[in-house]
Coordinates of C-alpha atoms in Angstrom, one line a residue:
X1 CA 0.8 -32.3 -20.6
X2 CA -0.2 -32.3 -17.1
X3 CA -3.5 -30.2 -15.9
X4 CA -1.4 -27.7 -14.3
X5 CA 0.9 -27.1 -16.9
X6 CA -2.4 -27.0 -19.0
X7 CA -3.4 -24.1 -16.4
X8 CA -0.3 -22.4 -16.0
X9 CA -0.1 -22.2 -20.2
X10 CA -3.7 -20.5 -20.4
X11 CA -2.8 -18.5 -17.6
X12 CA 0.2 -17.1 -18.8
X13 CA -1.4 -16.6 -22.3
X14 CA -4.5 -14.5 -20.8
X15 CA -1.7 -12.2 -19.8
X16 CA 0.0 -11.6 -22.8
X17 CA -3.5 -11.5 -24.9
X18 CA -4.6 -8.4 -22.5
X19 CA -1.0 -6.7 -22.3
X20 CA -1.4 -6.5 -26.0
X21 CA -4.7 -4.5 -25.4
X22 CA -2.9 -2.3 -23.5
X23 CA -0.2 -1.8 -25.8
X24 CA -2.6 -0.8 -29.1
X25 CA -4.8 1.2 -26.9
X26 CA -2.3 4.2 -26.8
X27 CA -0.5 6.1 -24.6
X28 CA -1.3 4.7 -20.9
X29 CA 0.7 4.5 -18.0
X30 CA -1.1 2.0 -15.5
X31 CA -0.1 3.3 -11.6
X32 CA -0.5 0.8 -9.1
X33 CA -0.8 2.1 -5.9
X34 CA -0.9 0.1 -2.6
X35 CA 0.3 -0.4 0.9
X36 CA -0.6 -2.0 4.1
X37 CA -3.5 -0.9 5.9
X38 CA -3.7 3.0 7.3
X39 CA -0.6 3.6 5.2
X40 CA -2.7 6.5 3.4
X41 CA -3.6 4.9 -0.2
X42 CA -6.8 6.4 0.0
X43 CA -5.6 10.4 0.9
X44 CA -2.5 9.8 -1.8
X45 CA -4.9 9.1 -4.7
X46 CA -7.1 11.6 -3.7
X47 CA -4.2 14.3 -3.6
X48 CA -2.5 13.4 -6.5
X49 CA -5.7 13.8 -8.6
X50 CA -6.7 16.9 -6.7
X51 CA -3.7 18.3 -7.3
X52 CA -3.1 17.6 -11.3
X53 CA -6.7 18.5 -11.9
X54 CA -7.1 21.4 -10.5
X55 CA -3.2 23.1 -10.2
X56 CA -3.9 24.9 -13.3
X57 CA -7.3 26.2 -12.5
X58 CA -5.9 27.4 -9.3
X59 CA -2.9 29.0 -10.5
X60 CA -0.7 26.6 -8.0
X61 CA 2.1 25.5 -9.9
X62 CA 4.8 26.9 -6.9
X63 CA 3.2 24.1 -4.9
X64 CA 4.9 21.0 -7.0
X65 CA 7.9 22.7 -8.0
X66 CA 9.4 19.4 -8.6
X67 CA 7.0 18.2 -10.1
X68 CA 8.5 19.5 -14.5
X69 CA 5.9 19.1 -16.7
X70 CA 3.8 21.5 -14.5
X71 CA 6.5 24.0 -13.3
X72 CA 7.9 24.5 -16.7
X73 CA 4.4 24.8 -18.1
X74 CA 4.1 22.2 -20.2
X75 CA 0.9 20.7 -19.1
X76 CA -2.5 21.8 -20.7
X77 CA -4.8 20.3 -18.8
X78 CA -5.7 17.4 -16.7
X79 CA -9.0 15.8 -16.2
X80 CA -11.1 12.6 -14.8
X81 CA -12.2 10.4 -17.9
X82 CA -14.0 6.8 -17.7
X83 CA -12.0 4.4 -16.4
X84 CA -11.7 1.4 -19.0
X85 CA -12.5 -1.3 -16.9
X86 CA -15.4 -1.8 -16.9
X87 CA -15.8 -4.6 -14.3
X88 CA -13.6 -2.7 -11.6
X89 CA -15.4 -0.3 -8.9
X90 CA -14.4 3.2 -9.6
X91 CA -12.1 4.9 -7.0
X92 CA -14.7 7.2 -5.1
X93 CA -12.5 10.4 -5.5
X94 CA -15.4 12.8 -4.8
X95 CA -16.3 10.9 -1.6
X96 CA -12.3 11.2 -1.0
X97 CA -12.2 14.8 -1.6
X98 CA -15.3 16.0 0.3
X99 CA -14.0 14.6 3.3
X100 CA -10.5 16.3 3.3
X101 CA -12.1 19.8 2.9
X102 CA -15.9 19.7 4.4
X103 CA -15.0 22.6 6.8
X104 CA -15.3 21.5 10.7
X105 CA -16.6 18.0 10.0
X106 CA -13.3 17.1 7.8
X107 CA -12.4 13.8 8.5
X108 CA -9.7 11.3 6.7
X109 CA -11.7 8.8 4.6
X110 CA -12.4 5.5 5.0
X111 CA -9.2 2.9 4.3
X112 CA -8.8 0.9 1.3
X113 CA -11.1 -2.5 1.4
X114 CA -10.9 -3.8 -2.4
X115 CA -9.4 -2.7 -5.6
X116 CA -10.7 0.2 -7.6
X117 CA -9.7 2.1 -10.3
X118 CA -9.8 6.0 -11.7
X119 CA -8.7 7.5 -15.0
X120 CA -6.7 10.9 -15.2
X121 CA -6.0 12.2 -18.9
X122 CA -3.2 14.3 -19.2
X123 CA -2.9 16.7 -22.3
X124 CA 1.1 18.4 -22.1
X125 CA 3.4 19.9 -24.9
X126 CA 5.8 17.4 -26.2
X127 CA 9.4 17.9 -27.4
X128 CA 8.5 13.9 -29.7
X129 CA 9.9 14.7 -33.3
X130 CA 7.2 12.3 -34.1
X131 CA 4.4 15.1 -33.6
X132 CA 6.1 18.2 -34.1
X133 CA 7.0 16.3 -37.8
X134 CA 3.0 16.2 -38.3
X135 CA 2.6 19.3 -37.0
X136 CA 1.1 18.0 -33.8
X137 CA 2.3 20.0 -30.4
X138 CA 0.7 18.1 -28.0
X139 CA 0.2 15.3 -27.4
X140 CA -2.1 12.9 -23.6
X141 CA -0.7 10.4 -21.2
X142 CA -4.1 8.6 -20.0
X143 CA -2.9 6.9 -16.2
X144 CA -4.9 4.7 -14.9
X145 CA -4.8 4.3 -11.3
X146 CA -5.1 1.1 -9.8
X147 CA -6.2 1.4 -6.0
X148 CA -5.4 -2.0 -4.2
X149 CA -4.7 -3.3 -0.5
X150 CA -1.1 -4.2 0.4
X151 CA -2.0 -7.8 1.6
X152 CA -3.2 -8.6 -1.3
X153 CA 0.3 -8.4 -2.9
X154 CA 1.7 -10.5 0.3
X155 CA -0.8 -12.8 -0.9
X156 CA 1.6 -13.2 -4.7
X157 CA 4.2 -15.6 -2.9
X158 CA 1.6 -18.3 -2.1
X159 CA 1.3 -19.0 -5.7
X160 CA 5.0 -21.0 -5.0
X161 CA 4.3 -22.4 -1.7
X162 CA 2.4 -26.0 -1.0
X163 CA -0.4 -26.0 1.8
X164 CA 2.8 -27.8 3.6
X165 CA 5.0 -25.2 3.4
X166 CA 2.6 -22.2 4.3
X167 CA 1.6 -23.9 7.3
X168 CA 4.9 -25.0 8.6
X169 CA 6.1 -21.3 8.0
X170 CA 3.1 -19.7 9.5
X171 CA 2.8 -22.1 12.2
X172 CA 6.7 -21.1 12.9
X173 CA 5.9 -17.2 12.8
X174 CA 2.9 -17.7 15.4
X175 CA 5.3 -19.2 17.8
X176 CA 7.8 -16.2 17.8
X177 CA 7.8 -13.6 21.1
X178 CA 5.8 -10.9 19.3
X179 CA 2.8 -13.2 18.3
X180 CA 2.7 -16.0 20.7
X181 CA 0.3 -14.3 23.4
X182 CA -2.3 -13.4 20.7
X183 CA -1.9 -16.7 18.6
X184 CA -2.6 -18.7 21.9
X185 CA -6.1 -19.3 21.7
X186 CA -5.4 -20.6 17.3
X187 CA -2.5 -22.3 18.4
X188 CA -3.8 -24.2 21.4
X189 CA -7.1 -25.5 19.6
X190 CA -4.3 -26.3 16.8
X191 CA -2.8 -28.7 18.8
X192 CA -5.2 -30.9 19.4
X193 CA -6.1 -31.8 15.7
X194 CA -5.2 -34.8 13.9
X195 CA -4.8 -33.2 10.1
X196 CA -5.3 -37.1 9.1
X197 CA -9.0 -37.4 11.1
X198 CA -12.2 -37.1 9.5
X199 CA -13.1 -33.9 8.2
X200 CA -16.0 -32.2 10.1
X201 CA -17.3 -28.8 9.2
X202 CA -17.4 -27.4 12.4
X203 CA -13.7 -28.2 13.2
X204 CA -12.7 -26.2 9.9
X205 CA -14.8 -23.5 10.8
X206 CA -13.9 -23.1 14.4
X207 CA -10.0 -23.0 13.3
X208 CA -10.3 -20.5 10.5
X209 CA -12.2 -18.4 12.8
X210 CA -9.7 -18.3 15.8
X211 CA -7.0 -18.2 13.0
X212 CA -8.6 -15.0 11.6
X213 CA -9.1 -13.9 15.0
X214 CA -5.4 -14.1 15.4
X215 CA -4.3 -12.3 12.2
X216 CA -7.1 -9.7 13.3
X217 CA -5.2 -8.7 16.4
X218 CA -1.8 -8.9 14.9
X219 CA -3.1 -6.1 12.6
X220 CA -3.8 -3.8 15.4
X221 CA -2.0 -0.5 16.7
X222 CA -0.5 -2.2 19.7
X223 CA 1.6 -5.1 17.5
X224 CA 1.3 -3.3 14.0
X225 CA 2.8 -6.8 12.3
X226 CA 2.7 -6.4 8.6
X227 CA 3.2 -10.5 7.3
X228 CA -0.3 -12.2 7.5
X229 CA -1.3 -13.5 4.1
X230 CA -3.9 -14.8 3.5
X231 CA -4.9 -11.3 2.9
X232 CA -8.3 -11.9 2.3
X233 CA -9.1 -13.3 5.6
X234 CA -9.6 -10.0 6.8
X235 CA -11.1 -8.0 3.9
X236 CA -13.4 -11.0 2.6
X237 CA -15.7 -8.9 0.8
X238 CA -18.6 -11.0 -1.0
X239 CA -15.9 -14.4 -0.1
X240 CA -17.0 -14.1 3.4
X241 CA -18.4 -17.5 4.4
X242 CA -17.6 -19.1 1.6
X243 CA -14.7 -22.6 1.5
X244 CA -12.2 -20.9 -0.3
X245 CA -11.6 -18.7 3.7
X246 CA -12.6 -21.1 5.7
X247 CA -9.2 -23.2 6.4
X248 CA -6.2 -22.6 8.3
X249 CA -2.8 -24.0 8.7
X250 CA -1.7 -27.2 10.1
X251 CA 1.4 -29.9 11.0
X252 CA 1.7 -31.2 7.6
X253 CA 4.7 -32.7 6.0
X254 CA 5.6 -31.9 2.8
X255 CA 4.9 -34.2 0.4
X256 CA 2.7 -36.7 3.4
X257 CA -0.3 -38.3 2.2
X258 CA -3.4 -37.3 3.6
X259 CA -6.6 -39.6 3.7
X260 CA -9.4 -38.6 1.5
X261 CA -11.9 -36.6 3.6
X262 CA -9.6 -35.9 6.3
X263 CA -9.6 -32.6 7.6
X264 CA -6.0 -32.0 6.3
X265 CA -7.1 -32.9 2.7
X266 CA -10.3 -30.4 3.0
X267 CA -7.9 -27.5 4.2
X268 CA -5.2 -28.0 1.4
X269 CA -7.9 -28.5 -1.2
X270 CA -9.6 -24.9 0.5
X271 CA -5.8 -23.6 0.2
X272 CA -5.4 -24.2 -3.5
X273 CA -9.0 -23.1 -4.4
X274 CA -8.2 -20.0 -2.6
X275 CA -4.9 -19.8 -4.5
X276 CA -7.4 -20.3 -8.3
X277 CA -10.3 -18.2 -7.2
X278 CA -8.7 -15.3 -5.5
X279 CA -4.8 -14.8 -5.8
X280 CA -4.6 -15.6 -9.4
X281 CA -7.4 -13.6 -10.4
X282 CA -5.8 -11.1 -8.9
X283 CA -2.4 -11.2 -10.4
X284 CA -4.1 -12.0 -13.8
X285 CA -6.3 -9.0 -14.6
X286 CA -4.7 -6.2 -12.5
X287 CA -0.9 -6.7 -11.0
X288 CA 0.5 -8.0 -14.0
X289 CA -0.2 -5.4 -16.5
X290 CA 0.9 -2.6 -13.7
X291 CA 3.6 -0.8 -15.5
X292 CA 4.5 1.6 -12.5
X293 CA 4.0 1.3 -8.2
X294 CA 4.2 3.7 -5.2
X295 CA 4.4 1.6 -1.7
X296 CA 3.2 3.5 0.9
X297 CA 4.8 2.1 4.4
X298 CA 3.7 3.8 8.0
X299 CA 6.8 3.3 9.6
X300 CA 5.9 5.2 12.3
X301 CA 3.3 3.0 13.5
X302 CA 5.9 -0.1 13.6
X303 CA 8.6 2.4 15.5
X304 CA 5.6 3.1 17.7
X305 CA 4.8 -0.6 18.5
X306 CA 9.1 -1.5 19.1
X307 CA 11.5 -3.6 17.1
X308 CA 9.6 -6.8 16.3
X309 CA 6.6 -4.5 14.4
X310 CA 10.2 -3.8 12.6
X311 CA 11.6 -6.4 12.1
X312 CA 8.3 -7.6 10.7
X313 CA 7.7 -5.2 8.4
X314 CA 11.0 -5.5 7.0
X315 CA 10.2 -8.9 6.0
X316 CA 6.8 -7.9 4.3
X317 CA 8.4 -5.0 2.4
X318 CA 11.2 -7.8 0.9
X319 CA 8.1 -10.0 0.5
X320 CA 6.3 -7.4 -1.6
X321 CA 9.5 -6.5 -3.7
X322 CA 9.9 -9.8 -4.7
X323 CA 5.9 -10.3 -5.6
X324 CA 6.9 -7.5 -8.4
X325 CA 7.9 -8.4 -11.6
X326 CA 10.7 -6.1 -12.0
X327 CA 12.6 -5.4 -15.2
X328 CA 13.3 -2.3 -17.8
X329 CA 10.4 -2.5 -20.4
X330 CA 11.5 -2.5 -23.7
X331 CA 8.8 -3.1 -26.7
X332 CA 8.8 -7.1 -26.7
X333 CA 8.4 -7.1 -22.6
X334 CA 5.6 -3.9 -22.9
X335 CA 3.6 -6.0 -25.5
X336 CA 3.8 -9.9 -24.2
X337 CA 5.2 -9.5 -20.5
X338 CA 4.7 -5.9 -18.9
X339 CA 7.2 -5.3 -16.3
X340 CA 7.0 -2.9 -13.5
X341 CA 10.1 -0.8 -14.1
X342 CA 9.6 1.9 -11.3
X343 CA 9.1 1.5 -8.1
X344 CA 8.7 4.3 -5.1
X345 CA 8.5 3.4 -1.5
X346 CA 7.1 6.2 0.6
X347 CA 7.0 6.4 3.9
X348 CA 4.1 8.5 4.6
X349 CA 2.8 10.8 7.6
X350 CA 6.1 12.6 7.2
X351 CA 4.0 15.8 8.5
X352 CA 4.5 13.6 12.4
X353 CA 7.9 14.8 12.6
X354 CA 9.7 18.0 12.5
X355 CA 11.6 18.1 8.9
X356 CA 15.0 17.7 11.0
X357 CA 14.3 13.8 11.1
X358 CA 12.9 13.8 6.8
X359 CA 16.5 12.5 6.2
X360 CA 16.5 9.9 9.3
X361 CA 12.8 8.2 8.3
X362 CA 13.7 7.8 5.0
X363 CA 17.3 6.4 6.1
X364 CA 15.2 3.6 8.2
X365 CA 12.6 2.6 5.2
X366 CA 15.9 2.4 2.6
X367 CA 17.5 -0.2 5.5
X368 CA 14.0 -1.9 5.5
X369 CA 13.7 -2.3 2.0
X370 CA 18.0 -2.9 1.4
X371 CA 18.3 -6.4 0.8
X372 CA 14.8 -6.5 -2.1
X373 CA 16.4 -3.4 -3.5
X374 CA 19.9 -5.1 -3.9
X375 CA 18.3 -7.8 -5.7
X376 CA 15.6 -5.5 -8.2
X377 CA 18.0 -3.3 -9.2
X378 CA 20.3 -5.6 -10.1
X379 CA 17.4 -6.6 -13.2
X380 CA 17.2 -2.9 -14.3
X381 CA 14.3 -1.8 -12.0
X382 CA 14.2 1.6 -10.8
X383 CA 13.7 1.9 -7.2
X384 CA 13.6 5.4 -4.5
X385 CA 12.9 5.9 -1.6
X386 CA 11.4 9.4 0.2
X387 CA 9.8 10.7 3.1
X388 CA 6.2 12.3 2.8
X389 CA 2.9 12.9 3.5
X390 CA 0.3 13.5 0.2
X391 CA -1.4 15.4 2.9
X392 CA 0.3 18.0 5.5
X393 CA -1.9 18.4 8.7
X394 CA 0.3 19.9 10.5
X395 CA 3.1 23.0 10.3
X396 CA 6.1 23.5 12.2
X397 CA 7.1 26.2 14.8
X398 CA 9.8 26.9 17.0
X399 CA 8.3 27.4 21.2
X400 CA 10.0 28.8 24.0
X401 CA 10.3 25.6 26.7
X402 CA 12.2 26.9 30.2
X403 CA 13.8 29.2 28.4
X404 CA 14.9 26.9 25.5
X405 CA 13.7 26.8 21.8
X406 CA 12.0 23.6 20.5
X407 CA 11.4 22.7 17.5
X408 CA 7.7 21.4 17.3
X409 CA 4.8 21.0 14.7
X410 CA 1.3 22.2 15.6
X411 CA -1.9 20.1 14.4
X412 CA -5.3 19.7 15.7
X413 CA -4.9 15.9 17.2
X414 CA -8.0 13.7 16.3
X415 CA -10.3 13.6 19.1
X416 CA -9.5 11.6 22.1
X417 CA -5.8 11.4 21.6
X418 CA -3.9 12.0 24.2
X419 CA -0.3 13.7 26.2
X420 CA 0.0 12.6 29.2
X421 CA -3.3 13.3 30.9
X422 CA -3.9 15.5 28.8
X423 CA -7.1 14.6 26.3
X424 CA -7.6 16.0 22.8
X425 CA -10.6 17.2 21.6
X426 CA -10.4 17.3 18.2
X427 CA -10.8 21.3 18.0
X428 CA -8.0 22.7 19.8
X429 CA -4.4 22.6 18.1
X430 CA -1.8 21.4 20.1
X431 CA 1.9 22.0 19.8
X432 CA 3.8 18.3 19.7
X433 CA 7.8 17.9 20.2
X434 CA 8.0 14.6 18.9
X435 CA 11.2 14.3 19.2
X436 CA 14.5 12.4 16.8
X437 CA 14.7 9.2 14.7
X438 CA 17.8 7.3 15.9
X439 CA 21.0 9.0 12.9
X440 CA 22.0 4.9 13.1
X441 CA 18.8 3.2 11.1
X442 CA 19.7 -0.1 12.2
X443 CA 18.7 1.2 16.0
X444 CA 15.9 0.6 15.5
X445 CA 16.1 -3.0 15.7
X446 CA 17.0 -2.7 18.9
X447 CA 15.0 -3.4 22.1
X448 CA 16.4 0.4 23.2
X449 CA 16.4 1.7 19.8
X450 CA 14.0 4.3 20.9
X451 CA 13.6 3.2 25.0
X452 CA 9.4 4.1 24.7
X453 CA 6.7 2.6 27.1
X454 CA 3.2 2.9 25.7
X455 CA 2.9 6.7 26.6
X456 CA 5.6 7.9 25.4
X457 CA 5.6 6.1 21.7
X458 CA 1.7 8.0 21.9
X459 CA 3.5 11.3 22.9
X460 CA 5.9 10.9 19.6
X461 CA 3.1 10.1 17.0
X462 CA 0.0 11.3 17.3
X463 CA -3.0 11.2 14.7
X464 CA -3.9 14.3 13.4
X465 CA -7.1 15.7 11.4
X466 CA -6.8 17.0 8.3
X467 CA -6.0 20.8 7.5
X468 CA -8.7 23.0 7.5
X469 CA -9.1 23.5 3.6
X470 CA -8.8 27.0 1.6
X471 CA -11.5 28.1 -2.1
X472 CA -10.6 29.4 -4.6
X473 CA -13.3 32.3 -6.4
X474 CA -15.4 29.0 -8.1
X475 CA -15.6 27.8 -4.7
X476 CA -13.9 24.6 -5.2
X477 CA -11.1 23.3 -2.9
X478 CA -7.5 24.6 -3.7
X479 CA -5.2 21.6 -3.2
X480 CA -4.4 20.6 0.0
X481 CA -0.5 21.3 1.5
X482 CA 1.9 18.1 1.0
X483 CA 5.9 17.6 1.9
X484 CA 7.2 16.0 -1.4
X485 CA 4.2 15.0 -3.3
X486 CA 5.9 16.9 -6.3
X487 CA 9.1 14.6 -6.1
X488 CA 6.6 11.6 -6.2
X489 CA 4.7 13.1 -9.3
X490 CA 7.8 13.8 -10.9
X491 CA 9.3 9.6 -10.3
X492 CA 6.3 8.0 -11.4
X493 CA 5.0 9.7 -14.6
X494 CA 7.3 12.6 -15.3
X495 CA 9.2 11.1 -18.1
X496 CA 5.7 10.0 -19.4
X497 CA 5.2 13.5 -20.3
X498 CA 8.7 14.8 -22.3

């Protein structure tokens, strides 16, 4: 049997050895919870745990009305416990939660950088004939929450592609009308390579550094392009430096025969190890034995940058539905081959528009996320679809305008954003009219979909700090306001706890 066969055997076989440790472990829901970056992971987590933990306590079970188990009172409590893995950095919740509610100097936290974990035990009254034949009323749903960044799971469909194919297809992408001016410099000094000359250090460097450089800009506000594995490349963590990120794509045929110690051969062998050390790893010990996932998506910041962010992120979002393996567990699948068999997208900051255009954002993520759906639920996966924000920072208000009622929302912008020339200082609140999603979904693939320069798309979507926090008697924080966190709740775990 061939070496990779060999591989792909053990692999495989590491899988189903630690989905069986799952299984026997008990009841456990493993949440995966990702998105691309400043899609609000981070705030989500920290919300969702907020709010199970301490809804009770604060006598807030109006709040998540959708959300059963809780409104029909048949939660007993819910807690933070050790996470189980042991070699996984906890999820810094406390850290998370401080800097929603710390008063004047409330910030968002920091973005999602690496994978981390946190475990919330839930104890409910269950309707099982199992326990109630025992004489056992309640029974606990331990979910384990699994924190990761979004392109890491756009890194899944490299485990298919050659160093050929990535390259032609990246190489391709650079050369389209929304990437060319910032892939110039990569692509220029791309150019001139021979993949078949000698491999020198310094060429290898110099390319994966303008290519990162590229894929750096790409990320930004102004283009907010979503497609850029490797995904490591910009979130290298203890990698940085090392072979395994330094290479970049190059004019390769498939199948051509490079020279040993050309430069070509160095960056394919760089592309597989980076394929062995990081991207299987990955998949290995933490996305295959997800049983559940929540997607955030900000579309608003790819409506804000026009219709190739779009477009772009369209692709990603098919990308990442495919990356899943999606399926209806049953026993056999739950023991030897977990499949994800829910899946939410969410597109978050829901709180930017007046709750007139709810309906319309969540129209435009279903289109973006149509054709992956098609094919996932056609396998038995579970997929929705909403429009929210884990964390409300603003409210809405109707203001008088010439003599005409507007419907607005009123936030305190983060400092330095801006109307016009007008210039936020991060204290005052501001009233924002941020105006309609197109009704038509596919608009916004159009160059006029939304007909915004720079200053107006800033106009529609500003940033806004978080609310100012209320305390209940122990002086803890009461949970923060949310628009459908409840119905999110209720998708992912609720018939967990029946």
């Amino acid at each position: 049997m061939p070496s990779s066969q060999m591989s792909d055997l053990w692999f495989e076989t590491r899988v189903a050895a630690e989905s069986l440790a799952d299984f026997v472990s008990g009841a456990r829901l493993r949440l995966g919870v990702t998105g691309l970056s400043r899609s609000g992971k981070t705030v989500f987590i920290t919300s969702l745990v907020h709010h199970l933990t301490r809804a009770l306590a604060a006598g807030r079970k109006a709040h998540l009305p959708v959300f059963r188990a809780l409104a029909e009172g048949r939660i007993v409590s819910a807690h933070l416990d050790p996470q189980p893995d042991f070699n996984v950095p906890r999820f810094a919740y406390e850290e998370h939660l401080e800097a929603l509610t710390s008063g004047e100097e409330r910030h968002w936290p920091q973005s999602t950088r690496r994978i981390s974990e946190l475990r919330v035990a839930i104890e409910f009254k269950s309707n099982a004939w199992s326990l109630r034949h025992i004489g056992q009323e309640t029974a606990r749903l331990d979910i384990d929450i699994v924190d990761y960044p979004g392109e890491w799971l756009l890194d899944l469909p490299l485990l298919g592609k050659s160093y050929a194919q990535w390259s032609h297809e990246t190489l391709e992408a650079a050369s389209a009308a929304a990437r060319a001016p910032i892939a110039a410099e990569w692509r220029g000094a791309t150019v001139g390579v021979d993949p078949k000359g000698r491999y020198a250090e310094q060429s290898a460097q110099k390319l994966a550094r303008l290519f990162t450089e590229y894929l750096r800009l790409a990320k930004t506000e102004r283009f907010a392009l979503s497609t850029l594995p490797p995904g490591r490349f910009l979130m290298p963590g203890d990698l940085e430096g090392s072979p395994a990120l330094t290479f970049a794509p190059l004019p390769v045929e498939e199948g051509e025969e490079l020279p040993y110690r050309s430069l070509g051969r160095e960056m394919e062998r760089r592309y597989e190890a980076y394929k062995t050390h990081v991207v299987k790893p990955f998949f290995r010990d933490h996305f295959a034995r997800l049983d559940r996932q929540i997607v955030l998506v900000d579309a608003l910041a790819a409506l804000n940058s026009g219709p190739a962010a779009v477009r772009d992120l369209e692709n990603a979002l098919t990308d990442v539905l495919n990356a899943f393996r999606t399926g209806r567990s049953n026993l056999l699948s739950t023991i030897f081959r977990p499949k994800i068999d829910r899946i939410l997208f969410a597109a978050t900051k829901a709180d930017h528009l007046h709750h007139t255009s709810h309906d319309r954002l969540e129209a435009i993520l279903r289109h973006l996320t149509g054709r992956a759906i098609a094919r996932a639920e056609g396998v038995g996966a579970e997929i929705d679809v909403i429009a929210m924000a884990a964390v409300r920072a603003t409210r809405e208000a109707v203001v008088r305008h010439e003599g005409e009622k507007l419907s607005a929302i009123v936030g305190t912008p983060i400092e330095g954003e801006r109307i016009g020339d007008d210039v936020f200082d991060g204290v005052a609140e501001g009233a924002i009219f941020p105006g309609e999603l197109p009704d038509d979904p596919k608009a916004v693939f159009r160059g006029d979909a939304l007909a915004l320069d720079e200053e107006e798309a800033e106009f529609r979507f500003l940033k806004f700090r978080p609310p100012v926090a209320k305390f209940a008697k122990d002086r803890e924080p009461l949970p923060l306001p949310h628009i459908r966190l409840d119905r999110a709740m209720e998708f992912l775990v609720g018939d967990k706890l029946v």
